[in-house]
Amino acid sequence: MKVPSFGTSLIRSLAMLGLFLVVTACMEEKRPQIVYPETDLSASPFMPIPDEVVPTGDAFGIDRHTGIYAPAADGELLEIADYLADRLQSRTGLRLPVNGSAENDIHRAIYLNTDTEKGPEDYDMYITRDSLLINAGSAAGAFMAVQTLRQILPETANDTLAEFPIWAVPTGKITDAPEFAYRGSMLDVARHFFSVEDVKKYIDIMAYYKMNVLHLGLTNDQGWRIEIKSWPLLAEVGGSTEVGGGPGGYYTQEEYKDIVAYAAEQFITIVPEVDMPGHTNAASVAYPFLNGNGKTPELYTGTRVGFSTWDARKDTVYSFIDDVVREISAITPGPYFHVGGDETHVTSQSDYIYFMERVEPIVRKYGKQMVGWDEMAIAKLDSSSIAQFWASEENAQKAVAQGMKVILSPAKKAYLDMQYDSLSPLGLHWAGYIPVDTAYQWNPVSYTAGLDRDDILGVEAPLWSETISELSELEFLAFPRLSGYAELAWSKEENRDWESYRLRLAAQAPYFRRMEINYYKSPLIPWPEMELPEPAIKD
C-alpha cells in the first residue's frame, strides 16, 4: 500500500463546504503546536475491517477546540453531525459545536460531506492534524463512517499534551464500502417477548457494527406480538403468554412505529415476520377459523415445532392475511415483508405450495417484497421474492433458478441461539455448537453450492428465543458472535483474517463494558486482563 495524496480529493470536498473553510482560516493562528506521540491508524480496533487503511503517523486532536461541520442545506447530514456530537459527548464529556463560528474558538474540525459518485454506503475518511473529512456516498455512508470514527477514538484522553484533555485520533486515510447490501440480525420476540427498550439497545449495538437490517420475528406458536386493529384478539389473546408460561406481551402499533423510527434514525431497516402457514398456533387460538390441523387450538408454552397450520383452502384465511399484511405494511416503510414458511410439517406439500402462491401477490399488493425461509422456493414465486437459506441448499438453488435473491443464514454457522460449546448454559445445539471461531471462519460467497456472488443479497444472524427470557441472556448468545457476522457481511474476503479478528474482537471489551453487555468471554479471544474503569456514561 502506498500513502495516498490527499490534495485533489480533499480540496474538492472542502470546497463544497465553504463555511468551515472560513472557520479554518480564521483559526489558523490560534492552533496550538502540539507534538503527538507516534500513532498508527492501521492498529485501530476496526470492526468490521475497512477496505483499505493507510496510516500517516500523526494525530488529529479532539478537544474543547474541535468543531463539527456539515452543509447547512443538507438536513440528513446535519442530523448525523448532531448524532456524532451526542456520541462524542457520551464518550468524552465534550459537547462539540455543530456548524459553529470563529466565536467558538475552533482550532480543528470534523467535516461531513457527500459525493454522489460513490455507492450509498461507501465512504472515505481523510484524517490530518487539523481536519477530519468524511466523504460519503450518502447520509447512510456518512453514518457508517461515524461508527468507524467512534471505534478509532482512544479509550482515554491524553492529559499531558496540553492543559486540557485531548483525544488523539490517528491520522491517515480510510477507504471503505460494504460487501453486501443486506447485513442483518433476526430477533425472535415471539417465543419470549422483549420490550421496546431491549430492542432499541440491540439496534444501538447493531448500528455500531454497521449492520443495517433488524428482522423481527413477531409471531409464532407461543405468541403474537403486534397489535392488529382489525383483529384485536391476535394480541390480546395470542400475545398473552410465552415459552414457559410467562406473561408474554405485545407491541401496540404506536410502540412498533417507535421501534421502526428509532431504527431508521440509525439507518437500520425493520423486516417484520408473520410466520405462516406453520408456527401459527397463537393466531389460531385467537381466531379458531384459521386453524387447519384438525385439533382444538389451545395456548401453547412449549418449544415443539411443526404441529400447527392454517387452512390453506379457506378464502377467509386469505382475507385475514390481507388485513394483517396491510396493517403492518402501512407502518413499516422498509421494502420487505417476511412470511416465514418454515417447518410446516402438518401442511401437505400441495396445500403449502397453494398457500405460498396465494400469499405472495398479497404481499406485493402492499408494495413489499416477500421474504421467506428457504422452504418457500418449492412454490412458483415472483422473482422479486427473497429466500432465506437456513437449512436446505437445494431450496436455495431452487430460489436462484427462479431469479430470486438469497439471504444467507445457515443454521450450522449463523444461528446465534446455538450453544458455544457443551458447557454453555444457554442455547440449543441441534445444528451443532458454534464457538466464536466457527461463527467467523466461513465465506458467504462460496458457502452454498450453486450460488454466485450476485445471487446473494446478504447475511443475517438469527437469534431464536426458546432458551432465553431476559436481555442479559440475549446478549450472552449474541455477543461477541454478532460482531463477526457484521464483519462477514461488510468486509471483503481478502481483508478477513482470524488472527487479526480475534485481536480486534478483544479490543471491543471496553465498548461491551460501556454498553453493559453481558457478553460471553470466549477462551479463544485474548480479552484484556486489566480492570477497566467503570463507565460513567454509555457509548
Coordinates of C-alpha atoms in Angstrom, one line a residue:
M1 CA 0.0 0.0 0.0
K2 CA 1.2 3.5 -0.7
V3 CA 0.5 6.7 1.1
P4 CA -2.3 8.5 -0.7
S5 CA -2.2 12.0 -2.0
F6 CA -4.9 13.9 -0.1
G7 CA -4.6 17.0 -2.2
T8 CA -7.1 16.8 -5.0
S9 CA -9.9 14.9 -3.2
L10 CA -9.5 16.9 0.0
I11 CA -9.6 20.3 -1.7
R12 CA -12.5 19.3 -3.9
S13 CA -14.6 18.2 -0.9
L14 CA -13.6 21.1 1.3
A15 CA -14.6 23.5 -1.5
M16 CA -18.2 22.2 -1.2
L17 CA -18.3 23.3 2.5
G18 CA -17.4 26.9 2.4
L19 CA -18.5 27.6 5.9
F20 CA -15.8 25.6 7.6
L21 CA -13.1 26.8 5.2
V22 CA -13.8 30.2 6.6
V23 CA -13.6 28.9 10.1
T24 CA -10.4 27.1 9.4
A25 CA -8.8 30.2 8.0
C26 CA -9.9 32.3 11.0
M27 CA -8.5 29.8 13.4
E28 CA -5.1 29.3 11.7
E29 CA -3.2 31.5 14.1
K30 CA -4.9 30.0 17.2
R31 CA -3.9 26.4 16.6
P32 CA -1.5 25.2 19.3
Q33 CA 1.6 23.4 18.0
I34 CA 1.1 20.1 19.8
V35 CA 3.6 17.3 19.4
Y36 CA 1.7 14.0 19.5
P37 CA 3.3 10.7 20.3
E38 CA 3.5 8.5 17.2
T39 CA 0.2 6.8 16.3
D40 CA -0.7 4.1 13.9
L41 CA -4.2 4.2 12.3
S42 CA -3.8 0.6 11.0
A43 CA -3.6 -0.7 14.6
S44 CA -7.0 0.7 15.5
P45 CA -9.7 -1.8 16.6
F46 CA -11.8 -1.6 13.5
M47 CA -14.9 -3.8 13.5
P48 CA -15.7 -4.6 10.7
I49 CA -12.3 -4.2 9.0
P50 CA -12.3 -1.5 6.2
D51 CA -11.3 -2.0 2.6
E52 CA -8.1 0.0 3.0
V53 CA -6.3 1.8 5.8
V54 CA -3.2 3.9 5.1
P55 CA -1.6 5.4 8.3
T56 CA 0.4 8.6 8.2
G57 CA 1.8 8.5 11.8
D58 CA 0.4 11.7 13.3
A59 CA -2.8 12.5 15.2
F60 CA -5.9 14.7 15.0
G61 CA -6.9 16.1 18.4
I62 CA -10.5 16.1 19.6
D63 CA -10.7 18.5 22.4
R64 CA -12.6 21.6 23.5
H65 CA -11.4 23.5 20.4
T66 CA -12.8 21.0 17.9
G67 CA -16.0 21.6 15.9
I68 CA -18.2 19.6 13.6
Y69 CA -19.4 20.9 10.2
A70 CA -22.0 19.8 7.7
P71 CA -23.7 21.6 4.7
A72 CA -26.4 23.7 6.2
A73 CA -28.8 22.8 3.4
D74 CA -28.4 19.0 4.0
G75 CA -30.8 18.1 6.7
E76 CA -29.7 14.4 6.9
L77 CA -26.0 15.3 7.3
L78 CA -26.9 17.8 9.9
E79 CA -28.7 15.1 11.8
I80 CA -25.7 12.9 11.6
A81 CA -23.5 15.7 12.8
D82 CA -25.7 16.1 15.8
Y83 CA -25.6 12.3 16.4
L84 CA -21.8 12.4 16.3
A85 CA -21.8 15.3 18.7
D86 CA -24.0 13.3 21.1
R87 CA -21.9 10.1 20.8
L88 CA -18.7 12.1 21.4
Q89 CA -20.2 13.8 24.4
S90 CA -21.1 10.4 25.9
R91 CA -17.5 9.2 25.5
T92 CA -15.6 12.4 26.3
G93 CA -17.9 14.7 28.1
L94 CA -17.2 17.3 25.4
R95 CA -20.0 18.9 23.5
L96 CA -18.6 19.8 20.2
P97 CA -20.4 22.6 18.4
V98 CA -22.1 21.8 15.1
N99 CA -21.6 24.5 12.4
G100 CA -20.1 26.9 14.9
S101 CA -18.3 30.1 14.1
A102 CA -15.0 31.7 15.0
E103 CA -16.6 32.7 18.3
N104 CA -16.5 29.0 19.3
D105 CA -12.6 29.2 19.4
I106 CA -12.3 26.2 17.0
H107 CA -8.8 25.1 16.1
R108 CA -9.7 21.7 14.4
A109 CA -12.8 20.5 12.6
I110 CA -14.6 17.3 11.6
Y111 CA -16.3 17.7 8.2
L112 CA -19.2 15.7 6.8
N113 CA -19.7 15.7 3.0
T114 CA -21.4 13.6 0.3
D115 CA -20.1 12.5 -3.1
T116 CA -22.9 11.2 -5.3
E117 CA -20.3 9.3 -7.4
K118 CA -19.9 6.8 -4.6
G119 CA -22.2 3.9 -3.6
P120 CA -24.7 4.9 -0.9
E121 CA -22.9 3.4 2.0
D122 CA -19.3 3.9 0.7
Y123 CA -17.1 6.5 2.3
D124 CA -13.6 7.8 2.5
M125 CA -12.1 9.3 5.7
Y126 CA -9.2 11.7 5.5
I127 CA -7.5 12.5 8.8
T128 CA -4.8 15.1 9.1
R129 CA -3.5 17.1 12.1
D130 CA -6.1 19.8 11.6
S131 CA -9.1 18.2 9.9
L132 CA -11.0 15.0 9.7
L133 CA -13.1 14.8 6.5
I134 CA -15.8 12.2 5.9
N135 CA -16.6 12.0 2.2
A136 CA -19.6 9.6 1.7
G137 CA -21.9 8.4 -1.0
S138 CA -25.0 9.5 1.0
A139 CA -26.1 10.2 4.5
A140 CA -26.1 6.4 5.1
G141 CA -22.4 6.3 4.2
A142 CA -21.6 9.2 6.5
F143 CA -23.4 7.4 9.3
M144 CA -21.2 4.3 8.7
A145 CA -18.1 6.5 8.7
V146 CA -19.2 7.9 12.1
Q147 CA -19.2 4.4 13.5
T148 CA -15.6 4.0 12.3
L149 CA -14.7 7.3 14.0
R150 CA -16.3 6.1 17.2
Q151 CA -14.2 2.9 17.0
I152 CA -10.8 4.7 16.4
L153 CA -11.4 7.2 19.2
P154 CA -8.9 6.2 22.0
E155 CA -10.3 4.9 25.2
T156 CA -8.8 7.7 27.3
A157 CA -7.7 11.2 26.7
N158 CA -4.1 12.3 26.8
D159 CA -3.8 14.9 29.5
T160 CA 0.0 15.5 29.1
L161 CA -0.2 17.3 25.7
A162 CA -2.0 20.4 26.9
E163 CA -3.6 21.9 29.9
F164 CA -6.9 20.2 28.8
P165 CA -7.7 16.7 27.8
I166 CA -7.2 15.7 24.1
W167 CA -8.4 12.5 22.4
A168 CA -5.7 11.8 19.8
V169 CA -7.2 10.1 16.7
P170 CA -4.5 8.6 14.4
T171 CA -4.1 10.2 11.0
G172 CA -4.3 8.6 7.6
K173 CA -6.9 7.6 5.0
I174 CA -9.6 5.0 5.3
T175 CA -11.4 3.8 2.2
D176 CA -14.4 1.6 2.8
A177 CA -17.5 0.1 1.2
P178 CA -19.8 -2.8 2.2
E179 CA -19.5 -6.3 0.6
F180 CA -23.3 -6.9 0.9
A181 CA -26.2 -4.5 0.9
Y182 CA -28.1 -6.6 3.5
R183 CA -26.4 -7.0 6.8
G184 CA -28.8 -8.2 9.5
S185 CA -29.8 -10.0 12.6
M186 CA -33.1 -11.6 13.4
L187 CA -34.6 -11.3 16.9
D188 CA -37.3 -13.7 17.9
V189 CA -39.7 -11.7 20.2
A190 CA -42.4 -14.3 19.9
R191 CA -41.1 -17.3 21.9
H192 CA -40.2 -14.8 24.6
F193 CA -41.3 -11.2 24.5
F194 CA -38.7 -8.4 24.7
S195 CA -39.5 -4.8 25.5
V196 CA -39.2 -1.8 23.2
E197 CA -36.2 -0.6 25.2
D198 CA -34.5 -4.1 24.9
V199 CA -35.0 -3.9 21.1
K200 CA -33.6 -0.4 21.0
K201 CA -30.4 -1.4 22.8
Y202 CA -29.9 -4.2 20.3
I203 CA -30.4 -1.7 17.5
D204 CA -27.8 0.6 19.1
I205 CA -25.2 -2.1 19.1
M206 CA -26.1 -3.3 15.6
A207 CA -25.6 0.2 14.3
Y208 CA -22.1 0.4 15.9
Y209 CA -21.0 -2.5 13.8
K210 CA -22.6 -1.2 10.6
M211 CA -25.4 -3.7 10.4
N212 CA -28.5 -2.3 8.6
V213 CA -31.4 -4.8 8.9
L214 CA -33.3 -6.0 12.0
H215 CA -35.7 -8.8 11.2
L216 CA -38.3 -9.1 14.0
G217 CA -39.9 -12.5 14.4
L218 CA -43.3 -11.1 15.6
T219 CA -45.4 -14.3 15.6
N220 CA -45.1 -18.0 16.5
D221 CA -46.9 -20.8 18.2
Q222 CA -46.2 -19.3 21.6
G223 CA -47.2 -15.7 21.0
W224 CA -48.5 -13.0 18.7
R225 CA -46.6 -9.8 19.4
I226 CA -48.1 -6.9 17.3
E227 CA -51.4 -5.2 17.5
I228 CA -53.7 -5.7 14.5
K229 CA -56.6 -3.3 14.8
S230 CA -58.9 -5.2 12.6
W231 CA -58.3 -8.5 14.5
P232 CA -57.7 -7.3 18.1
L233 CA -57.7 -10.8 19.7
L234 CA -54.5 -11.6 18.0
A235 CA -52.6 -9.5 20.5
E236 CA -55.0 -9.7 23.4
V237 CA -55.3 -13.5 23.4
G238 CA -52.4 -14.6 21.2
G239 CA -50.0 -12.3 23.0
S240 CA -51.0 -13.4 26.5
T241 CA -48.2 -16.0 27.1
E242 CA -44.8 -17.2 26.1
V243 CA -42.5 -20.2 26.4
G244 CA -42.6 -21.4 30.0
G245 CA -45.9 -19.8 30.7
G246 CA -44.7 -16.2 31.3
P247 CA -46.9 -13.2 30.8
G248 CA -46.0 -12.6 27.2
G249 CA -46.8 -9.2 25.8
Y250 CA -47.1 -7.4 22.5
Y251 CA -46.3 -4.1 20.8
T252 CA -49.0 -1.6 20.1
Q253 CA -48.8 -0.2 16.7
E254 CA -47.5 3.0 18.2
E255 CA -44.8 1.1 20.0
Y256 CA -43.9 -0.7 16.8
K257 CA -43.7 2.6 14.9
D258 CA -41.4 3.9 17.6
I259 CA -39.1 0.9 17.1
V260 CA -39.2 1.4 13.3
A261 CA -38.4 5.1 13.6
Y262 CA -35.6 4.6 16.1
A263 CA -34.0 2.0 13.8
A264 CA -34.4 4.4 10.8
E265 CA -32.5 7.1 12.6
Q266 CA -29.6 4.7 12.6
F267 CA -30.1 3.5 9.0
I268 CA -31.5 0.2 10.1
T269 CA -34.5 -1.3 8.2
I270 CA -37.0 -3.3 10.2
V271 CA -38.3 -6.5 8.5
P272 CA -41.5 -7.8 10.1
E273 CA -42.1 -11.5 10.1
V274 CA -45.6 -13.1 10.4
D275 CA -44.8 -16.8 10.2
M276 CA -47.3 -18.8 8.1
P277 CA -48.9 -21.3 7.5
G278 CA -47.0 -23.1 10.3
H279 CA -45.9 -21.7 13.6
T280 CA -49.4 -20.2 13.8
N281 CA -51.0 -21.7 17.0
A282 CA -51.2 -18.4 18.8
A283 CA -53.3 -16.8 16.0
S284 CA -55.5 -19.9 15.7
V285 CA -56.3 -19.7 19.5
A286 CA -57.4 -16.1 19.0
Y287 CA -59.4 -17.0 15.8
P288 CA -60.1 -20.7 15.5
F289 CA -61.5 -20.5 12.0
L290 CA -57.8 -20.1 10.8
N291 CA -56.8 -23.5 12.2
G292 CA -56.1 -26.3 9.7
N293 CA -54.6 -29.1 11.8
G294 CA -58.0 -30.6 12.8
K295 CA -57.4 -30.1 16.6
T296 CA -58.9 -27.6 19.0
P297 CA -56.2 -24.9 19.4
E298 CA -55.1 -24.0 23.0
L299 CA -52.4 -21.6 24.1
Y300 CA -49.0 -23.3 23.9
T301 CA -46.0 -22.6 26.1
G302 CA -43.6 -25.4 25.0
T303 CA -40.9 -25.5 22.4
R304 CA -42.1 -28.2 19.9
V305 CA -42.4 -27.1 16.3
G306 CA -44.3 -28.2 13.2
F307 CA -47.7 -29.1 14.7
S308 CA -49.7 -26.0 13.6
T309 CA -51.0 -24.8 10.3
W310 CA -53.7 -22.6 8.8
D311 CA -56.4 -23.9 6.5
A312 CA -54.8 -23.3 3.1
R313 CA -58.1 -23.9 1.2
K314 CA -60.3 -21.4 3.0
D315 CA -60.8 -18.0 1.4
T316 CA -61.4 -16.3 4.7
V317 CA -57.9 -17.2 5.8
Y318 CA -56.5 -15.1 2.9
S319 CA -58.9 -12.2 3.8
F320 CA -57.4 -12.3 7.3
I321 CA -53.8 -12.4 5.9
D322 CA -54.6 -9.4 3.6
D323 CA -55.7 -7.4 6.7
V324 CA -52.6 -8.3 8.6
V325 CA -50.2 -7.6 5.8
R326 CA -52.0 -4.3 5.0
E327 CA -51.8 -3.0 8.6
I328 CA -48.2 -4.0 9.2
S329 CA -47.0 -2.8 5.8
A330 CA -48.6 0.6 6.4
I331 CA -46.4 1.2 9.5
T332 CA -43.3 -0.4 8.0
P333 CA -41.6 1.8 5.4
G334 CA -38.9 -0.8 4.5
P335 CA -39.2 -2.8 1.3
Y336 CA -39.6 -6.3 2.9
F337 CA -42.3 -8.4 4.5
H338 CA -41.3 -11.8 5.8
V339 CA -43.9 -14.6 5.7
G340 CA -41.9 -17.3 7.4
G341 CA -42.9 -20.5 5.6
D342 CA -40.7 -22.9 7.6
E343 CA -41.3 -26.2 9.4
T344 CA -44.8 -26.7 8.1
H345 CA -44.8 -30.4 9.0
V346 CA -48.6 -30.9 9.1
T347 CA -49.3 -29.0 5.9
S348 CA -49.4 -31.1 2.8
Q349 CA -47.0 -30.1 0.1
S350 CA -49.8 -29.3 -2.3
D351 CA -51.5 -27.1 0.3
Y352 CA -48.2 -25.4 1.1
I353 CA -47.5 -24.6 -2.5
Y354 CA -51.0 -23.3 -3.0
F355 CA -50.7 -21.2 0.2
M356 CA -47.4 -19.5 -0.7
E357 CA -48.6 -18.8 -4.3
R358 CA -51.7 -17.0 -2.9
V359 CA -49.9 -15.1 -0.2
E360 CA -47.1 -13.7 -2.4
P361 CA -49.5 -11.5 -4.5
I362 CA -51.0 -10.1 -1.3
V363 CA -47.5 -9.0 -0.1
R364 CA -46.8 -7.4 -3.5
K365 CA -50.2 -5.7 -3.4
Y366 CA -49.0 -3.6 -0.5
G367 CA -45.7 -2.7 -2.1
K368 CA -43.4 -5.2 -0.4
Q369 CA -41.0 -7.8 -1.5
M370 CA -41.9 -11.2 0.1
V371 CA -39.1 -12.8 2.1
G372 CA -39.5 -16.4 3.4
W373 CA -37.4 -19.2 4.8
D374 CA -35.9 -21.4 2.1
E375 CA -38.8 -23.9 2.0
M376 CA -40.9 -21.4 0.1
A377 CA -38.7 -21.9 -3.0
I378 CA -40.7 -25.2 -3.8
A379 CA -43.5 -22.9 -4.9
K380 CA -43.5 -20.9 -8.1
L381 CA -43.0 -17.3 -7.0
D382 CA -42.2 -13.9 -8.4
S383 CA -38.5 -13.2 -9.0
S384 CA -38.8 -10.2 -6.6
S385 CA -39.3 -12.6 -3.7
I386 CA -36.3 -13.4 -1.5
A387 CA -35.4 -16.8 0.0
Q388 CA -33.6 -17.0 3.4
F389 CA -31.3 -20.0 3.4
W390 CA -31.2 -21.7 6.8
A391 CA -31.3 -25.4 6.1
S392 CA -31.7 -26.6 2.5
E393 CA -29.0 -25.9 -0.1
E394 CA -31.3 -27.5 -2.6
N395 CA -34.1 -25.0 -1.8
A396 CA -31.6 -22.1 -2.1
Q397 CA -30.7 -23.3 -5.6
K398 CA -34.4 -23.6 -6.5
A399 CA -34.8 -19.9 -5.4
V400 CA -31.9 -18.8 -7.6
A401 CA -33.3 -20.8 -10.5
Q402 CA -36.5 -18.7 -10.2
G403 CA -34.4 -15.4 -10.3
M404 CA -34.7 -14.8 -6.6
K405 CA -32.0 -13.4 -4.3
V406 CA -30.9 -15.3 -1.3
I407 CA -30.2 -14.2 2.3
L408 CA -27.6 -16.4 3.9
S409 CA -28.4 -17.7 7.5
P410 CA -27.1 -21.2 7.5
A411 CA -28.0 -22.7 10.9
K412 CA -24.7 -24.5 11.2
K413 CA -22.8 -21.2 11.0
A414 CA -25.0 -18.3 11.7
Y415 CA -27.6 -19.2 14.3
L416 CA -27.0 -17.1 17.4
D417 CA -29.1 -19.4 19.5
M418 CA -26.7 -22.3 19.1
Q419 CA -24.5 -23.0 22.2
Y420 CA -20.9 -22.0 22.1
D421 CA -19.9 -25.5 23.4
S422 CA -21.3 -28.3 25.5
L423 CA -20.8 -26.3 28.7
S424 CA -22.8 -23.2 27.6
P425 CA -25.7 -22.6 29.9
L426 CA -28.0 -21.1 27.2
G427 CA -28.9 -22.0 23.7
L428 CA -29.5 -25.2 21.8
H429 CA -27.2 -27.4 19.7
W430 CA -29.4 -29.2 17.1
A431 CA -27.4 -27.5 14.3
G432 CA -24.2 -28.0 16.2
Y433 CA -22.1 -26.0 18.6
I434 CA -20.9 -22.6 17.2
P435 CA -17.8 -21.3 19.0
V436 CA -16.6 -17.8 18.1
D437 CA -14.1 -19.1 15.5
T438 CA -16.7 -21.3 13.8
A439 CA -19.1 -18.3 13.6
Y440 CA -16.4 -16.2 11.8
Q441 CA -14.4 -18.6 9.7
W442 CA -16.7 -19.2 6.7
N443 CA -17.1 -17.5 3.4
P444 CA -20.6 -16.4 2.5
V445 CA -19.8 -16.2 -1.2
S446 CA -18.6 -19.8 -1.5
Y447 CA -20.6 -21.4 1.3
T448 CA -23.5 -22.6 -0.8
A449 CA -23.0 -24.6 -4.0
G450 CA -24.8 -23.2 -7.0
L451 CA -24.9 -19.6 -5.7
D452 CA -22.8 -16.9 -7.2
R453 CA -21.9 -13.6 -5.6
D454 CA -24.7 -11.8 -7.4
D455 CA -27.3 -14.2 -6.1
I456 CA -26.6 -13.3 -2.5
L457 CA -28.4 -10.3 -1.0
G458 CA -26.6 -10.5 2.3
V459 CA -26.0 -12.2 5.6
E460 CA -28.3 -12.5 8.6
A461 CA -27.7 -14.0 12.0
P462 CA -31.0 -15.2 13.6
L463 CA -31.5 -15.3 17.4
W464 CA -34.4 -17.6 18.4
S465 CA -35.5 -17.2 22.0
E466 CA -36.7 -20.6 23.2
T467 CA -34.0 -20.7 25.9
I468 CA -33.8 -17.0 26.8
S469 CA -36.2 -14.7 28.5
E470 CA -34.1 -11.7 29.6
L471 CA -31.9 -9.1 27.8
S472 CA -28.8 -10.3 29.6
E473 CA -29.4 -13.8 28.3
L474 CA -30.0 -12.5 24.8
E475 CA -26.7 -10.6 25.0
F476 CA -24.8 -13.7 26.1
L477 CA -25.8 -15.6 23.0
A478 CA -25.4 -12.7 20.6
F479 CA -22.1 -11.3 21.8
P480 CA -19.4 -11.5 20.8
R481 CA -20.5 -13.5 17.7
L482 CA -22.6 -10.7 16.2
S483 CA -19.5 -8.7 15.7
G484 CA -18.1 -11.4 13.5
Y485 CA -21.3 -11.7 11.4
A486 CA -21.1 -7.9 10.9
E487 CA -17.6 -8.3 9.5
L488 CA -18.6 -11.2 7.3
A489 CA -21.4 -9.1 5.8
W490 CA -19.3 -5.9 5.4
S491 CA -15.7 -6.7 4.8
K492 CA -14.0 -8.1 1.7
E493 CA -12.8 -11.7 1.9
E494 CA -9.2 -10.8 1.3
N495 CA -9.3 -8.5 4.3
R496 CA -10.8 -11.0 6.8
D497 CA -8.3 -13.0 8.9
W498 CA -9.0 -14.9 12.1
E499 CA -5.8 -13.8 13.9
S500 CA -6.4 -10.2 13.2
Y501 CA -10.1 -10.5 14.0
R502 CA -9.6 -12.2 17.4
L503 CA -7.3 -9.3 18.5
R504 CA -9.7 -6.7 17.3
L505 CA -12.6 -8.5 18.9
A506 CA -10.7 -8.5 22.2
A507 CA -10.4 -4.7 21.8
Q508 CA -14.2 -4.5 21.8
A509 CA -14.3 -5.3 25.6
P510 CA -14.3 -1.6 26.6
Y511 CA -17.3 -1.0 24.4
F512 CA -19.1 -4.0 25.7
R513 CA -18.4 -2.8 29.2
R514 CA -19.6 0.8 28.5
M515 CA -22.8 -0.6 27.0
E516 CA -23.2 -3.1 29.9
I517 CA -23.4 -6.0 27.5
N518 CA -23.3 -9.4 29.2
Y519 CA -21.0 -11.0 26.6
Y520 CA -19.6 -14.5 26.6
K521 CA -15.9 -14.3 27.4
S522 CA -14.7 -16.9 24.9
P523 CA -11.4 -18.5 25.8
L524 CA -10.4 -18.2 22.2
I525 CA -10.2 -14.5 22.5
P526 CA -7.4 -12.7 24.4
W527 CA -9.6 -10.4 26.4
P528 CA -7.8 -7.6 28.2
E529 CA -6.9 -8.6 31.7
M530 CA -6.6 -5.2 33.2
E531 CA -9.5 -4.0 35.3
L532 CA -11.4 -1.5 33.2
P533 CA -12.8 1.7 34.8
E534 CA -16.5 1.8 35.5
P535 CA -18.2 3.6 32.6
A536 CA -19.6 6.9 33.6
I537 CA -21.9 7.1 30.5
K538 CA -22.9 4.6 28.0
D539 CA -21.4 4.9 24.5

